[in-house]
PDB file of C-alpha atoms in Angstrom:
ATOM      1  CA  UNK A   1     100.649 -88.309 122.757  1.00 66.00           C
ATOM      2  CA  UNK A   2      97.472 -90.066 123.794  1.00 69.00           C
ATOM      3  CA  UNK A   3      95.283 -88.189 126.278  1.00 73.00           C
ATOM      4  CA  UNK A   4      92.013 -88.997 128.009  1.00 75.00           C
ATOM      5  CA  UNK A   5      88.715 -87.793 126.587  1.00 80.00           C
ATOM      6  CA  UNK A   6      87.270 -87.555 130.088  1.00 86.00           C
ATOM      7  CA  UNK A   7      89.107 -85.773 132.855  1.00 90.00           C
ATOM      8  CA  UNK A   8      86.502 -85.696 135.606  1.00 92.00           C
ATOM      9  CA  UNK A   9      88.548 -87.862 138.015  1.00 93.00           C
ATOM     10  CA  UNK A  10      91.707 -85.877 137.320  1.00 93.00           C
ATOM     11  CA  UNK A  11      89.939 -82.562 137.910  1.00 94.00           C
ATOM     12  CA  UNK A  12      88.404 -83.812 141.154  1.00 95.00           C
ATOM     13  CA  UNK A  13      91.785 -84.999 142.434  1.00 96.00           C
ATOM     14  CA  UNK A  14      93.427 -81.725 141.412  1.00 96.00           C
ATOM     15  CA  UNK A  15      90.759 -79.660 143.160  1.00 97.00           C
ATOM     16  CA  UNK A  16      91.287 -81.646 146.349  1.00 98.00           C
ATOM     17  CA  UNK A  17      95.067 -81.320 146.116  1.00 98.00           C
ATOM     18  CA  UNK A  18      94.942 -77.571 145.459  1.00 97.00           C
ATOM     19  CA  UNK A  19      93.021 -77.100 148.692  1.00 97.00           C
ATOM     20  CA  UNK A  20      96.021 -78.569 150.510  1.00 98.00           C
ATOM     21  CA  UNK A  21      98.843 -76.706 148.741  1.00 97.00           C
ATOM     22  CA  UNK A  22     101.202 -74.959 151.113  1.00 95.00           C
ATOM     23  CA  UNK A  23     101.889 -71.239 150.661  1.00 96.00           C
ATOM     24  CA  UNK A  24     104.728 -70.542 148.244  1.00 96.00           C
ATOM     25  CA  UNK A  25     107.043 -67.859 149.552  1.00 93.00           C
ATOM     26  CA  UNK A  26     108.844 -65.499 147.223  1.00 96.00           C
ATOM     27  CA  UNK A  27     112.301 -65.926 148.710  1.00 94.00           C
ATOM     28  CA  UNK A  28     114.419 -65.184 145.631  1.00 97.00           C
ATOM     29  CA  UNK A  29     115.344 -61.704 144.437  1.00 97.00           C
ATOM     30  CA  UNK A  30     116.216 -60.549 140.948  1.00 97.00           C
ATOM     31  CA  UNK A  31     117.697 -57.223 139.973  1.00 97.00           C
ATOM     32  CA  UNK A  32     117.346 -55.938 136.439  1.00 97.00           C
ATOM     33  CA  UNK A  33     119.532 -53.128 135.164  1.00 96.00           C
ATOM     34  CA  UNK A  34     119.346 -51.486 131.775  1.00 94.00           C
ATOM     35  CA  UNK A  35     120.147 -48.177 130.155  1.00 94.00           C
ATOM     36  CA  UNK A  36     116.540 -47.139 130.879  1.00 92.00           C
ATOM     37  CA  UNK A  37     116.870 -47.727 134.619  1.00 95.00           C
ATOM     38  CA  UNK A  38     116.744 -50.602 137.038  1.00 97.00           C
ATOM     39  CA  UNK A  39     114.255 -52.448 139.185  1.00 96.00           C
ATOM     40  CA  UNK A  40     114.093 -55.477 141.455  1.00 97.00           C
ATOM     41  CA  UNK A  41     111.475 -58.034 142.254  1.00 97.00           C
ATOM     42  CA  UNK A  42     111.048 -61.130 144.386  1.00 98.00           C
ATOM     43  CA  UNK A  43     109.872 -64.476 143.100  1.00 98.00           C
ATOM     44  CA  UNK A  44     109.420 -68.126 144.025  1.00 97.00           C
ATOM     45  CA  UNK A  45     111.600 -70.490 142.060  1.00 95.00           C
ATOM     46  CA  UNK A  46     110.419 -73.784 140.587  1.00 90.00           C
ATOM     47  CA  UNK A  47     111.929 -75.791 143.449  1.00 92.00           C
ATOM     48  CA  UNK A  48     109.819 -73.829 145.968  1.00 95.00           C
ATOM     49  CA  UNK A  49     106.664 -74.463 143.932  1.00 95.00           C
ATOM     50  CA  UNK A  50     107.411 -78.187 143.726  1.00 93.00           C
ATOM     51  CA  UNK A  51     108.157 -78.404 147.460  1.00 95.00           C
ATOM     52  CA  UNK A  52     104.871 -76.661 148.307  1.00 96.00           C
ATOM     53  CA  UNK A  53     102.673 -78.765 146.023  1.00 97.00           C
ATOM     54  CA  UNK A  54     104.206 -82.246 145.722  1.00 96.00           C
ATOM     55  CA  UNK A  55     102.897 -83.679 149.040  1.00 97.00           C
ATOM     56  CA  UNK A  56      99.257 -82.842 148.215  1.00 98.00           C
ATOM     57  CA  UNK A  57      99.586 -83.918 144.573  1.00 98.00           C
ATOM     58  CA  UNK A  58     101.063 -87.255 145.634  1.00 97.00           C
ATOM     59  CA  UNK A  59      98.398 -87.785 148.313  1.00 98.00           C
ATOM     60  CA  UNK A  60      95.691 -87.464 145.654  1.00 97.00           C
ATOM     61  CA  UNK A  61      97.408 -89.664 143.078  1.00 97.00           C
ATOM     62  CA  UNK A  62      98.641 -86.857 140.845  1.00 97.00           C
ATOM     63  CA  UNK A  63     102.006 -86.570 139.138  1.00 96.00           C
ATOM     64  CA  UNK A  64     103.558 -83.685 137.246  1.00 94.00           C
ATOM     65  CA  UNK A  65     106.018 -84.415 134.467  1.00 94.00           C
ATOM     66  CA  UNK A  66     107.909 -81.907 132.361  1.00 92.00           C
ATOM     67  CA  UNK A  67     109.662 -83.617 129.469  1.00 96.00           C
ATOM     68  CA  UNK A  68     111.825 -81.436 127.267  1.00 97.00           C
ATOM     69  CA  UNK A  69     112.762 -81.586 123.607  1.00 97.00           C
ATOM     70  CA  UNK A  70     114.771 -79.500 121.188  1.00 98.00           C
ATOM     71  CA  UNK A  71     113.218 -77.764 118.218  1.00 97.00           C
ATOM     72  CA  UNK A  72     116.042 -76.097 116.350  1.00 97.00           C
ATOM     73  CA  UNK A  73     117.572 -73.595 118.738  1.00 98.00           C
ATOM     74  CA  UNK A  74     114.639 -73.791 121.169  1.00 98.00           C
ATOM     75  CA  UNK A  75     114.115 -76.033 124.165  1.00 97.00           C
ATOM     76  CA  UNK A  76     110.424 -76.891 124.496  1.00 97.00           C
ATOM     77  CA  UNK A  77     108.950 -77.924 127.850  1.00 94.00           C
ATOM     78  CA  UNK A  78     105.626 -79.789 127.929  1.00 94.00           C
ATOM     79  CA  UNK A  79     103.751 -79.901 131.228  1.00 91.00           C
ATOM     80  CA  UNK A  80     101.840 -83.124 131.867  1.00 93.00           C
ATOM     81  CA  UNK A  81      99.484 -83.659 134.786  1.00 93.00           C
ATOM     82  CA  UNK A  82      98.727 -87.360 135.239  1.00 94.00           C
ATOM     83  CA  UNK A  83      96.281 -89.199 137.514  1.00 92.00           C
TER      84      UNK A  83
END
């Protein structure tokens, strides 16, 4: 994959977008049980993170891509931030 040597414009756009990100609420709950005990926690799923950040990213000309590929039994996700 070809990438840019200079990222100053990308970093500037990202900094501006981050200042406009909406709060991401932890509205999902997971419960974990095992023979050693159990516990629960709340979390924000990926859809909530995308919903809270996409408007500002788009406004500043940024796109997030997450192509996947298989490597044996693994699924590999690569995160790409483009400007």
